[in-house]
Tab-separated table of C-alpha atoms in Angstrom:
chain	number	residue	atom	x	y	z
A	1	MET	CA	-35.327	-29.684	-80.165
A	2	THR	CA	-32.182	-28.633	-78.463
A	3	GLU	CA	-29.353	-31.111	-78.531
A	4	GLY	CA	-27.770	-31.741	-75.209
A	5	LYS	CA	-24.968	-34.231	-74.031
A	6	VAL	CA	-24.258	-36.747	-71.319
A	7	PHE	CA	-20.402	-36.822	-70.098
A	8	LEU	CA	-20.184	-40.265	-68.022
A	9	VAL	CA	-17.404	-39.429	-65.639
A	10	GLY	CA	-15.600	-41.890	-63.266
A	11	ALA	CA	-15.220	-40.057	-60.257
A	12	GLY	CA	-12.330	-42.106	-58.909
A	13	PRO	CA	-12.269	-44.368	-55.944
A	14	GLY	CA	-13.025	-41.607	-53.415
A	15	ASP	CA	-10.266	-39.312	-52.671
A	16	THR	CA	-11.356	-35.911	-54.380
A	17	GLY	CA	-7.804	-35.431	-55.653
A	18	LEU	CA	-7.986	-38.651	-57.797
A	19	ILE	CA	-10.614	-37.353	-60.483
A	20	THR	CA	-9.003	-36.776	-63.885
A	21	VAL	CA	-8.631	-32.723	-64.695
A	22	ARG	CA	-11.207	-33.110	-67.444
A	23	GLY	CA	-13.714	-34.923	-65.268
A	24	LYS	CA	-13.471	-31.987	-62.892
A	25	GLN	CA	-13.788	-29.482	-65.681
A	26	LEU	CA	-16.791	-30.950	-66.828
A	27	ILE	CA	-18.146	-31.000	-63.145
A	28	ASP	CA	-17.645	-27.289	-62.964
A	29	SER	CA	-19.265	-26.684	-66.264
A	30	ALA	CA	-22.058	-28.599	-66.244
A	31	ASP	CA	-26.086	-27.896	-66.214
A	32	ALA	CA	-26.838	-30.940	-63.862
A	33	VAL	CA	-24.921	-33.378	-62.352
A	34	VAL	CA	-26.712	-37.140	-61.685
A	35	TYR	CA	-24.271	-38.733	-59.218
A	36	ASP	CA	-24.088	-42.019	-57.191
A	37	ALA	CA	-23.520	-43.402	-53.735
A	38	LEU	CA	-20.157	-44.171	-54.642
A	39	ALA	CA	-19.159	-40.703	-55.744
A	40	ASN	CA	-17.465	-38.390	-53.363
A	41	SER	CA	-20.354	-35.508	-52.947
A	42	ALA	CA	-17.037	-33.172	-52.074
A	43	LEU	CA	-16.583	-33.335	-55.817
A	44	LEU	CA	-19.883	-31.381	-56.468
A	45	PRO	CA	-19.597	-27.561	-57.189
A	46	PRO	CA	-19.813	-25.591	-53.834
A	47	GLY	CA	-22.952	-23.727	-53.139
A	48	ALA	CA	-24.966	-26.022	-56.000
A	49	ARG	CA	-27.615	-27.223	-53.330
A	50	GLU	CA	-28.457	-23.717	-52.583
A	51	THR	CA	-28.239	-22.186	-55.870
A	52	GLY	CA	-29.710	-24.987	-57.983
A	53	ARG	CA	-26.783	-24.404	-60.540
A	54	PRO	CA	-25.766	-26.997	-61.449
A	55	GLU	CA	-28.849	-29.178	-60.966
A	56	LEU	CA	-27.819	-32.124	-58.672
A	57	TYR	CA	-29.613	-35.265	-58.943
A	58	TYR	CA	-28.849	-38.241	-56.193
A	59	VAL	CA	-29.503	-41.353	-58.074
A	60	GLY	CA	-27.514	-43.817	-55.432
A	61	LYS	CA	-28.358	-47.462	-55.591
A	62	ARG	CA	-27.378	-49.258	-52.283
A	63	GLY	CA	-28.297	-53.102	-52.146
A	64	GLY	CA	-31.550	-53.777	-50.606
A	65	SER	CA	-32.728	-50.066	-50.002
A	66	LYS	CA	-36.412	-49.176	-50.982
A	67	ASP	CA	-35.106	-45.642	-51.683
A	68	SER	CA	-32.774	-47.150	-54.381
A	69	VAL	CA	-33.074	-45.620	-57.994
A	70	THR	CA	-33.458	-48.309	-60.469
A	71	GLN	CA	-31.054	-48.399	-63.748
A	72	ASP	CA	-34.060	-47.965	-66.083
A	73	GLU	CA	-34.886	-44.487	-63.865
A	74	ILE	CA	-31.510	-43.140	-64.116
A	75	ASN	CA	-31.119	-43.938	-67.985
A	76	ALA	CA	-34.649	-42.265	-68.491
A	77	LEU	CA	-33.665	-38.984	-66.724
A	78	LEU	CA	-30.310	-38.886	-68.277
A	79	ILE	CA	-32.322	-38.855	-71.905
A	80	LYS	CA	-34.933	-36.666	-70.493
A	81	LEU	CA	-32.082	-34.009	-69.514
A	82	ALA	CA	-30.277	-34.199	-72.849
A	83	ARG	CA	-33.580	-33.589	-74.516
A	84	GLU	CA	-33.897	-30.643	-72.320
A	85	GLY	CA	-30.499	-29.168	-74.030
A	86	LYS	CA	-28.517	-29.730	-70.950
A	87	ARG	CA	-24.929	-30.737	-70.535
A	88	ILE	CA	-24.818	-33.213	-68.214
A	89	VAL	CA	-22.522	-34.902	-65.826
A	90	ARG	CA	-23.078	-38.487	-65.011
A	91	LEU	CA	-20.923	-38.679	-62.057
A	92	LYS	CA	-19.990	-42.423	-61.169
A	93	GLY	CA	-17.783	-44.139	-58.534
A	94	GLY	CA	-14.143	-45.590	-59.898
A	95	ASP	CA	-14.587	-46.026	-63.715
A	96	PRO	CA	-17.716	-45.881	-65.695
A	97	PHE	CA	-16.738	-48.990	-67.797
A	98	VAL	CA	-15.436	-51.087	-64.653
A	99	PHE	CA	-18.343	-52.531	-62.849
A	100	GLY	CA	-20.176	-49.168	-63.151
A	101	ARG	CA	-22.862	-50.263	-65.554
A	102	GLY	CA	-21.723	-47.111	-67.494
A	103	SER	CA	-21.640	-49.421	-70.555
A	104	GLU	CA	-25.553	-49.886	-70.145
A	105	GLU	CA	-26.035	-46.366	-69.572
A	106	ALA	CA	-23.913	-45.421	-72.891
A	107	GLN	CA	-26.214	-48.271	-74.528
A	108	ALA	CA	-29.495	-46.403	-73.445
A	109	LEU	CA	-28.503	-43.267	-74.621
A	110	ASN	CA	-27.272	-44.158	-78.204
A	111	ASP	CA	-30.405	-45.964	-78.537
A	112	ALA	CA	-32.158	-42.618	-77.704
A	113	SER	CA	-29.815	-41.095	-80.322
A	114	VAL	CA	-28.389	-38.907	-77.238
A	115	THR	CA	-24.835	-37.752	-77.772
A	116	PHE	CA	-22.485	-38.920	-74.893
A	117	GLU	CA	-18.587	-38.884	-73.759
A	118	VAL	CA	-16.643	-41.164	-71.637
A	119	ILE	CA	-14.157	-40.054	-69.138
A	120	PRO	CA	-12.395	-42.874	-67.514
A	121	GLY	CA	-11.624	-42.788	-63.660
A	122	VAL	CA	-9.007	-44.309	-61.424
A	123	THR	CA	-9.577	-47.635	-59.631
A	124	ALA	CA	-8.931	-48.522	-56.182
A	125	ALA	CA	-6.130	-50.579	-54.433
A	126	ALA	CA	-2.806	-48.962	-54.131
A	127	TYR	CA	-4.068	-46.567	-51.111
A	128	ALA	CA	-3.863	-49.728	-49.040
A	129	GLY	CA	-0.275	-50.500	-49.784
A	130	ILE	CA	-1.130	-53.293	-51.754
A	131	PRO	CA	0.135	-53.582	-55.522
A	132	VAL	CA	-2.246	-56.118	-57.754
A	133	THR	CA	0.891	-57.276	-59.660
A	134	HIS	CA	4.578	-57.617	-58.869
A	135	ARG	CA	7.165	-58.902	-60.864
A	136	THR	CA	8.160	-61.612	-58.503
A	137	LEU	CA	4.595	-62.274	-56.728
A	138	SER	CA	1.779	-61.848	-59.302
A	139	THR	CA	2.245	-61.429	-62.975
A	140	SER	CA	-1.477	-61.143	-63.949
A	141	VAL	CA	-4.487	-59.659	-62.310
A	142	THR	CA	-8.575	-60.573	-62.676
A	143	PHE	CA	-11.007	-58.173	-61.820
A	144	VAL	CA	-14.524	-59.727	-60.729
A	145	THR	CA	-17.541	-58.337	-59.689
A	146	GLY	CA	-18.404	-60.244	-56.156
A	147	HIS	CA	-22.333	-59.159	-56.366
A	148	GLU	CA	-22.808	-62.421	-58.164
A	149	ASP	CA	-23.513	-65.529	-55.606
A	150	PRO	CA	-21.116	-68.353	-56.633
A	151	ALA	CA	-23.563	-70.988	-55.446
A	152	LYS	CA	-26.285	-69.815	-57.973
A	153	PRO	CA	-26.600	-72.408	-60.707
A	154	ASP	CA	-26.189	-70.485	-63.507
A	155	THR	CA	-23.261	-68.106	-61.971
A	156	GLN	CA	-21.764	-66.398	-65.251
A	157	THR	CA	-17.749	-66.678	-63.512
A	158	ASN	CA	-15.976	-69.791	-63.464
A	159	TRP	CA	-14.573	-69.869	-60.009
A	160	SER	CA	-12.634	-73.142	-60.441
A	161	ALA	CA	-10.861	-71.734	-63.417
A	162	LEU	CA	-9.972	-68.657	-61.619
A	163	ALA	CA	-8.825	-70.577	-58.718
A	164	LYS	CA	-6.124	-72.365	-61.079
A	165	ALA	CA	-5.218	-69.180	-63.140
A	166	GLY	CA	-2.913	-67.707	-60.588
A	167	GLY	CA	-2.223	-63.943	-60.088
A	168	THR	CA	-4.013	-61.852	-58.190
A	169	ILE	CA	-8.060	-61.568	-58.104
A	170	VAL	CA	-9.863	-58.523	-56.889
A	171	LEU	CA	-13.209	-58.682	-56.123
A	172	TYR	CA	-15.273	-55.538	-56.498
A	173	MET	CA	-18.081	-55.162	-53.646
A	174	GLY	CA	-19.458	-58.426	-52.840
A	175	VAL	CA	-18.466	-58.390	-49.180
A	176	LYS	CA	-22.084	-60.253	-48.280
A	177	THR	CA	-20.983	-63.153	-50.603
A	178	LEU	CA	-17.383	-63.474	-49.689
A	179	SER	CA	-17.817	-66.276	-47.742
A	180	GLY	CA	-19.005	-68.143	-50.584
A	181	ILE	CA	-16.576	-66.746	-53.225
A	182	SER	CA	-13.982	-68.165	-50.634
A	183	ASP	CA	-15.184	-71.402	-50.264
A	184	ALA	CA	-15.655	-71.622	-54.090
A	185	LEU	CA	-11.975	-70.747	-54.809
A	186	ILE	CA	-10.791	-73.112	-52.233
A	187	LYS	CA	-12.921	-75.777	-53.612
A	188	GLY	CA	-11.455	-74.959	-57.146
A	189	GLY	CA	-7.948	-75.859	-55.995
A	190	MET	CA	-6.662	-72.329	-54.697
A	191	PRO	CA	-4.534	-72.707	-51.517
A	192	GLY	CA	-6.789	-71.533	-48.270
A	193	GLU	CA	-3.560	-70.002	-46.840
A	194	ILE	CA	-3.162	-67.063	-49.660
A	195	PRO	CA	-3.157	-63.648	-48.300
A	196	ALA	CA	-6.392	-61.860	-48.822
A	197	ALA	CA	-7.331	-58.118	-47.651
A	198	ALA	CA	-10.623	-56.469	-47.500
A	199	ILE	CA	-10.546	-52.651	-48.252
A	200	GLN	CA	-13.481	-50.599	-47.018
A	201	TRP	CA	-13.924	-46.703	-48.301
A	202	ALA	CA	-10.538	-47.404	-49.948
A	203	THR	CA	-8.741	-43.739	-50.635
A	204	HIS	CA	-11.122	-41.920	-48.254
A	205	PRO	CA	-10.227	-40.808	-44.679
A	206	ARG	CA	-12.211	-43.276	-43.063
A	207	GLN	CA	-10.325	-46.230	-45.179
A	208	ARG	CA	-9.894	-49.552	-43.128
A	209	THR	CA	-8.143	-52.682	-44.171
A	210	VAL	CA	-8.245	-55.920	-42.743
A	211	VAL	CA	-5.732	-58.744	-43.622
A	212	ALA	CA	-6.030	-62.255	-43.317
A	213	THR	CA	-6.057	-65.430	-45.420
A	214	LEU	CA	-8.575	-66.702	-48.242
A	215	GLU	CA	-9.672	-68.958	-45.839
A	216	THR	CA	-10.203	-66.484	-42.936
A	217	ILE	CA	-10.894	-63.381	-44.512
A	218	ALA	CA	-14.745	-63.400	-44.549
A	219	ALA	CA	-15.168	-64.384	-40.824
A	220	LYS	CA	-12.246	-61.706	-39.981
A	221	ALA	CA	-14.003	-58.944	-42.077
A	222	GLU	CA	-17.167	-59.911	-40.244
A	223	GLU	CA	-15.522	-59.572	-37.235
A	224	GLN	CA	-14.151	-56.314	-37.881
A	225	ASN	CA	-17.771	-55.096	-38.983
A	226	ILE	CA	-16.115	-54.223	-42.470
A	227	THR	CA	-19.219	-53.610	-44.716
A	228	ALA	CA	-19.863	-51.878	-48.261
A	229	PRO	CA	-18.340	-50.716	-50.225
A	230	VAL	CA	-15.538	-52.979	-49.631
A	231	ILE	CA	-13.027	-54.345	-52.596
A	232	THR	CA	-11.054	-57.500	-51.578
A	233	VAL	CA	-7.422	-58.456	-52.819
A	234	ILE	CA	-6.782	-62.126	-52.999
A	235	GLY	CA	-3.006	-62.999	-53.991
A	236	TRP	CA	0.221	-63.117	-52.668
A	237	SER	CA	1.164	-59.337	-53.473
A	238	VAL	CA	-0.997	-58.616	-50.265
A	239	VAL	CA	1.913	-59.530	-48.312
A	240	LEU	CA	3.919	-56.442	-49.327
A	241	ARG	CA	1.158	-54.356	-47.419
A	242	ASP	CA	3.771	-53.869	-44.315
A	243	GLU	CA	6.194	-52.349	-46.342
A	244	LEU	CA	3.967	-50.088	-48.762
A	245	ASN	CA	1.120	-49.019	-46.616
A	246	TRP	CA	1.978	-45.626	-46.802
A	247	PHE	CA	-1.869	-43.971	-46.856
A	248	GLU	CA	-2.476	-45.190	-43.408
A	249	GLN	CA	0.420	-44.061	-41.793
A	250	ARG	CA	0.068	-40.525	-42.103
A	251	PRO	CA	0.255	-38.646	-38.894
A	252	LEU	CA	-3.289	-37.469	-38.808
A	253	PHE	CA	-4.825	-40.472	-40.568
A	254	GLY	CA	-8.465	-41.141	-39.312
A	255	LYS	CA	-8.717	-37.984	-37.560
A	256	ARG	CA	-12.069	-35.988	-38.147
A	257	ILE	CA	-11.160	-32.227	-37.901
A	258	VAL	CA	-13.613	-29.260	-38.481
A	259	VAL	CA	-12.313	-26.392	-40.581
A	260	THR	CA	-14.127	-23.255	-39.647
A	261	ARG	CA	-12.691	-20.817	-41.964
A	262	ALA	CA	-14.759	-18.537	-44.226
A	263	THR	CA	-15.597	-20.677	-47.664
A	264	GLN	CA	-13.202	-18.599	-49.834
A	265	GLN	CA	-10.587	-19.443	-47.009
A	266	ALA	CA	-11.277	-22.845	-45.873
A	267	PRO	CA	-9.514	-24.876	-48.657
A	268	ILE	CA	-6.136	-23.935	-47.930
A	269	LEU	CA	-6.115	-25.416	-44.691
A	270	SER	CA	-8.199	-28.222	-45.444
A	271	GLU	CA	-5.880	-29.226	-48.196
A	272	LYS	CA	-2.939	-29.320	-45.685
A	273	LEU	CA	-4.830	-31.266	-43.280
A	274	ARG	CA	-5.905	-33.777	-45.824
A	275	GLU	CA	-2.119	-34.563	-47.192
A	276	LEU	CA	-1.416	-35.437	-43.480
A	277	GLY	CA	-4.292	-37.886	-43.616
A	278	ALA	CA	-7.164	-36.065	-41.636
A	279	ASP	CA	-10.692	-36.185	-42.711
A	280	ALA	CA	-11.330	-32.384	-43.092
A	281	ILE	CA	-15.019	-31.290	-42.583
A	282	GLU	CA	-15.480	-27.848	-43.809
A	283	MET	CA	-18.213	-25.956	-41.668
A	284	PRO	CA	-17.681	-22.182	-42.489
A	285	ALA	CA	-18.304	-20.102	-39.146
A	286	THR	CA	-18.180	-17.028	-40.723
A	287	GLN	CA	-18.762	-15.256	-44.388
A	288	ILE	CA	-17.240	-11.891	-45.525
A	289	ALA	CA	-19.590	-8.969	-46.101
A	290	ARG	CA	-18.677	-5.683	-48.058
A	291	LEU	CA	-19.712	-2.758	-46.185
A	292	ASP	CA	-20.402	0.648	-47.889
A	293	LEU	CA	-16.762	1.220	-49.877
A	294	GLY	CA	-17.609	4.791	-50.834
A	295	PRO	CA	-15.133	5.883	-48.142
A	296	LEU	CA	-12.220	3.425	-49.626
A	297	ARG	CA	-12.924	4.703	-53.009
A	298	ASN	CA	-12.766	8.176	-52.338
A	299	SER	CA	-9.410	7.492	-50.262
A	300	ILE	CA	-7.923	5.530	-53.419
A	301	ASP	CA	-8.913	8.754	-55.540
A	302	ARG	CA	-6.593	10.751	-53.060
A	303	ILE	CA	-3.989	7.844	-51.948
A	304	GLY	CA	-1.060	10.310	-52.883
A	305	ASP	CA	-2.262	12.005	-49.769
A	306	TYR	CA	-0.989	8.887	-47.632
A	307	ASP	CA	2.206	8.210	-46.300
A	308	TRP	CA	1.321	4.568	-45.090
A	309	LEU	CA	-1.146	2.032	-46.062
A	310	ILE	CA	-1.565	-0.805	-43.386
A	311	PHE	CA	-3.680	-3.990	-43.792
A	312	THR	CA	-4.381	-6.308	-41.262
A	313	SER	CA	-5.956	-9.530	-43.494
A	314	GLN	CA	-6.093	-10.906	-46.616
A	315	ASN	CA	-9.659	-9.702	-46.781
A	316	ALA	CA	-8.804	-6.294	-46.543
A	317	VAL	CA	-6.082	-6.602	-49.433
A	318	ALA	CA	-8.629	-8.428	-51.706
A	319	ILE	CA	-11.594	-5.558	-51.105
A	320	PHE	CA	-8.971	-3.052	-51.351
A	321	TRP	CA	-7.195	-4.236	-54.871
A	322	GLU	CA	-10.584	-4.709	-56.195
A	323	GLN	CA	-11.729	-1.068	-55.524
A	324	LEU	CA	-8.076	0.210	-56.993
A	325	LEU	CA	-8.605	-1.553	-60.308
A	326	GLY	CA	-12.228	-0.514	-60.092
A	327	ARG	CA	-10.811	3.088	-60.106
A	328	GLY	CA	-8.916	2.798	-62.922
A	329	LYS	CA	-5.524	2.269	-61.096
A	330	ASP	CA	-2.855	-0.356	-60.379
A	331	SER	CA	0.130	-1.059	-58.355
A	332	ARG	CA	1.845	1.825	-59.525
A	333	ALA	CA	-0.275	4.353	-57.380
A	334	LEU	CA	0.870	2.830	-54.247
A	335	ALA	CA	4.673	3.804	-55.357
A	336	GLY	CA	5.053	6.523	-52.704
A	337	LEU	CA	3.541	4.916	-49.896
A	338	LYS	CA	5.130	2.586	-47.058
A	339	ILE	CA	3.222	-0.410	-46.535
A	340	ALA	CA	2.764	-2.509	-43.509
A	341	ALA	CA	1.290	-5.840	-43.036
A	342	VAL	CA	0.190	-7.798	-39.816
A	343	GLY	CA	1.378	-11.306	-40.906
A	344	PRO	CA	2.957	-13.199	-43.646
A	345	ALA	CA	-0.376	-14.472	-45.236
A	346	THR	CA	-1.615	-10.706	-45.558
A	347	ALA	CA	2.122	-9.891	-47.052
A	348	GLY	CA	1.929	-12.899	-49.311
A	349	ALA	CA	-1.746	-11.494	-50.506
A	350	LEU	CA	-0.067	-8.277	-51.196
A	351	LEU	CA	2.978	-9.844	-53.257
A	352	GLU	CA	0.670	-11.718	-55.440
A	353	HIS	CA	0.006	-8.276	-56.843
A	354	GLY	CA	3.642	-7.454	-57.029
A	355	ILE	CA	3.920	-5.574	-53.812
A	356	THR	CA	6.384	-6.273	-51.399
A	357	VAL	CA	5.591	-4.990	-47.455
A	358	ASP	CA	8.107	-2.475	-45.655
A	359	VAL	CA	7.054	-3.658	-42.440
A	360	ILE	CA	6.066	-7.130	-40.872
A	361	PRO	CA	6.429	-7.827	-37.321
A	362	GLN	CA	7.842	-11.094	-35.807
A	363	ARG	CA	4.612	-11.551	-33.850
A	364	PHE	CA	1.772	-11.831	-36.397
A	365	VAL	CA	-0.932	-9.483	-33.913
A	366	ALA	CA	-1.641	-6.159	-33.941
A	367	GLU	CA	0.614	-5.667	-30.634
A	368	GLY	CA	3.736	-6.764	-32.781
A	369	LEU	CA	3.198	-4.688	-35.238
A	370	LEU	CA	2.714	-1.745	-33.116
A	371	GLU	CA	5.729	-2.753	-31.450
A	372	ILE	CA	7.744	-2.081	-34.553
A	373	MET	CA	6.092	1.194	-35.646
A	374	ARG	CA	6.997	2.859	-32.307
A	375	GLU	CA	10.583	2.020	-33.183
A	376	ARG	CA	10.222	3.851	-36.460
A	377	ASP	CA	11.236	7.612	-36.852
A	378	ASP	CA	8.792	7.909	-39.947
A	379	VAL	CA	5.542	7.280	-38.247
A	380	SER	CA	4.895	10.324	-36.014
A	381	GLY	CA	3.203	13.153	-38.059
A	382	SER	CA	2.514	10.567	-41.099
A	383	LYS	CA	-0.941	10.156	-42.575
A	384	VAL	CA	-2.227	6.516	-42.384
A	385	LEU	CA	-4.648	4.986	-44.464
A	386	TYR	CA	-5.970	1.867	-42.022
A	387	ILE	CA	-8.347	-0.551	-43.923
A	388	THR	CA	-9.842	-3.403	-41.245
A	389	ALA	CA	-12.938	-5.132	-40.416
A	390	GLU	CA	-15.872	-3.638	-38.675
A	391	GLY	CA	-15.752	-3.988	-35.226
A	392	ALA	CA	-11.818	-4.903	-35.133
A	393	ARG	CA	-9.750	-4.315	-31.860
A	394	ASP	CA	-8.786	-0.898	-31.338
A	395	VAL	CA	-5.171	-1.761	-30.124
A	396	LEU	CA	-3.386	-0.910	-33.441
A	397	PRO	CA	-5.296	2.702	-34.158
A	398	SER	CA	-4.963	4.031	-30.642
A	399	GLY	CA	-1.413	3.118	-30.545
A	400	LEU	CA	-0.715	4.687	-33.436
A	401	ARG	CA	-2.572	7.889	-32.680
A	402	GLU	CA	-0.415	7.715	-29.411
A	403	ILE	CA	2.713	7.870	-31.501
A	404	GLY	CA	1.529	11.107	-33.523
A	405	ALA	CA	0.217	9.501	-36.709
A	406	GLU	CA	-2.678	10.737	-38.421
A	407	LEU	CA	-5.303	8.144	-39.248
A	408	ALA	CA	-7.868	7.578	-42.004
A	409	ILE	CA	-9.703	4.110	-40.859
A	410	ILE	CA	-11.836	2.415	-43.522
A	411	GLU	CA	-14.168	-0.402	-42.295
A	412	ALA	CA	-14.262	-2.275	-45.590
A	413	TYR	CA	-16.165	-5.769	-44.378
A	414	ARG	CA	-17.758	-7.455	-41.557
A	415	THR	CA	-17.640	-11.063	-40.630
A	416	ILE	CA	-20.935	-12.539	-40.188
A	417	PRO	CA	-22.389	-15.985	-39.176
A	418	ASP	CA	-22.429	-18.661	-42.085
A	419	GLY	CA	-22.934	-22.251	-40.448
A	420	GLU	CA	-23.084	-23.845	-43.825
A	421	GLY	CA	-23.190	-27.801	-43.303
A	422	ALA	CA	-23.834	-27.350	-39.367
A	423	ALA	CA	-26.849	-29.876	-39.283
A	424	THR	CA	-24.347	-32.488	-40.797
A	425	LEU	CA	-21.705	-31.508	-38.337
A	426	ALA	CA	-23.910	-31.220	-35.246
A	427	ARG	CA	-24.875	-34.933	-36.192
A	428	ALA	CA	-21.361	-36.129	-36.626
A	429	ILE	CA	-20.344	-34.493	-33.010
A	430	GLU	CA	-23.386	-36.397	-31.296
A	431	ALA	CA	-22.483	-39.388	-32.315
A	432	GLY	CA	-18.679	-38.843	-31.411
A	433	LYS	CA	-17.225	-38.604	-34.462
A	434	VAL	CA	-15.284	-35.332	-34.460
A	435	ASP	CA	-11.878	-35.016	-32.957
A	436	LEU	CA	-10.768	-31.603	-33.202
A	437	ALA	CA	-12.264	-28.212	-34.437
A	438	THR	CA	-9.777	-25.427	-35.841
A	439	PHE	CA	-10.175	-21.675	-35.543
A	440	THR	CA	-8.430	-18.883	-36.844
A	441	SER	CA	-10.350	-15.816	-35.484
A	442	ALA	CA	-12.392	-14.950	-32.629
A	443	SER	CA	-15.408	-14.371	-34.707
A	444	ALA	CA	-15.001	-17.635	-36.164
A	445	VAL	CA	-15.705	-18.920	-32.435
A	446	ARG	CA	-19.061	-17.086	-31.994
A	447	GLY	CA	-19.973	-18.224	-35.356
A	448	TYR	CA	-19.297	-21.964	-34.657
A	449	ILE	CA	-21.243	-21.890	-31.473
A	450	ASP	CA	-24.180	-19.992	-32.972
A	451	ALA	CA	-24.085	-22.494	-35.565
A	452	VAL	CA	-23.992	-25.935	-34.102
A	453	GLY	CA	-25.238	-24.843	-30.265
A	454	GLU	CA	-23.606	-24.354	-26.989
A	455	ASP	CA	-23.604	-27.950	-25.698
A	456	LEU	CA	-22.290	-29.532	-28.742
A	457	ALA	CA	-19.760	-26.690	-29.225
A	458	LEU	CA	-18.317	-27.782	-25.691
A	459	LYS	CA	-17.994	-31.465	-26.860
A	460	VAL	CA	-14.908	-30.904	-29.120
A	461	PRO	CA	-11.299	-29.614	-28.187
A	462	ALA	CA	-10.142	-26.685	-30.270
A	463	ALA	CA	-6.852	-25.902	-32.031
A	464	SER	CA	-6.213	-21.926	-32.312
A	465	ILE	CA	-4.180	-19.731	-34.698
A	466	GLY	CA	-3.183	-17.265	-31.856
A	467	PRO	CA	-3.597	-16.124	-28.217
A	468	GLN	CA	-6.882	-13.737	-29.191
A	469	THR	CA	-8.687	-16.759	-30.641
A	470	SER	CA	-7.600	-18.665	-27.718
A	471	ASP	CA	-8.851	-16.345	-25.357
A	472	ALA	CA	-12.177	-16.228	-27.057
A	473	LEU	CA	-12.342	-19.977	-27.243
A	474	ARG	CA	-11.616	-20.216	-23.182
A	475	GLU	CA	-13.925	-17.426	-22.420
A	476	ALA	CA	-16.756	-19.731	-24.515
A	477	GLY	CA	-15.719	-22.695	-22.247
A	478	ILE	CA	-14.045	-24.800	-25.236
A	479	GLU	CA	-10.803	-26.450	-24.228
A	480	VAL	CA	-7.921	-25.285	-26.246
A	481	GLU	CA	-6.053	-28.642	-27.003
A	482	ALA	CA	-3.098	-26.668	-29.041
A	483	GLU	CA	-2.236	-23.201	-29.956
A	484	ALA	CA	-0.452	-22.199	-32.914
A	485	GLU	CA	3.349	-20.961	-31.744
A	486	GLU	CA	3.670	-18.943	-35.115
A	487	SER	CA	0.299	-17.269	-36.184
A	488	THR	CA	-0.051	-18.726	-39.604
A	489	ILE	CA	-1.922	-21.484	-41.303
A	490	ASP	CA	1.426	-23.638	-41.289
A	491	GLY	CA	1.610	-23.005	-37.569
A	492	LEU	CA	-1.931	-23.629	-36.947
A	493	VAL	CA	-1.320	-27.233	-38.991
A	494	SER	CA	1.716	-27.741	-36.486
A	495	ALA	CA	-0.400	-27.356	-33.734
A	496	VAL	CA	-3.039	-29.901	-34.727
A	497	LEU	CA	-0.251	-32.476	-35.398
A	498	ARG	CA	0.751	-31.759	-31.470
A	499	ALA	CA	-2.732	-32.082	-30.392
A	500	PHE	CA	-2.414	-35.703	-31.607
């Protein structure tokens, strides 16, 4: 029997940035991930559902649902996978040992002689601007499960004692029993006017917070349709929310924004939007497919024959560098060449390899680069290696030929439709839960429409990275809410802010 191991990993309260470094490393190296309803699925390795690596097992337990997996079934699954010799991450919302039943799972593993390890997780509250302790308002805190009905004759929680203990009370879950808990605390002597706050989906972009008093919080939560998952904070420190509510004050808080960039490039834009409070929905409209790279390898073997090397995208840089290294060369092979890039993102990709570009336009489009090249006296009669995508516009090549340059054009890749996650996005659009879609290329526009369908695509306004992309959107009938003043990711983010 091969010995496996189970890692009980706390996923944190929801925000993907709040998992520990150790927890994320284990997820990325696991053979199987067993995750529950409150663990953010964005933490799962990209492509796992398609490739089956790692194996994914959803074991969410939602109150009253017939589809819920029982705790005994979860324990048995963990033991089975471990005995198959697998490294298993049991991904649990919050912290495994704070009302997460992680201790029960650990006991079952111990009884079955299965090795396990516990990785703590971050618990929630601070994202609502409510400290659970404060030197002048509350010097103690009690964490209580709210699942238990205080009206039960055999309740394990002494609500009367809690009411008299002072300090802050944090109820985990229990929105359905909140009215009974409030009554029990007031009956035990806690003043009904003490502030209270119910926080739904804490740390997620869809977080909602309702503030009331102990006496009114249950009614107000019901009135505002606050449903699980919820934590409730009861105590005088709730009054600090007006001063400390940083999370919900961010400029894009609550906005659902689609990112249509290719999978490899999407995280940069998504992270910038999330930092501003948005719920970034990644639906890669396109993916990068390499073409026959034999011509590129031949050109690299004769790299000394060229005077200029021109790149118009980060993808072209990545593919060129991959092939350069594959031919046993490095940046020294480019010592005699002048290098041009269409914009700062492409120039930045070259700088990562130690190459500073000689030419970069002020307008980050082919026309801008051509304007600069026309002004130079070292382009006419030169040999230019131009690495681009299949089907790219002919503006730059034809303009360089007019100047008198001799061009070798290498089409290194093509963009093809992707549409991963299109079905989920389509449902969100139909429900009116998408505020804006972002586009960085005309090909992304076409891929997006192919993925979700023309009718749905027209329902969501767009933010565009530049004029060509805007033209493609308008031609498709999609409203352009904002266009980047500078054709960069930061320029696109600024355009998104202007749109709202």
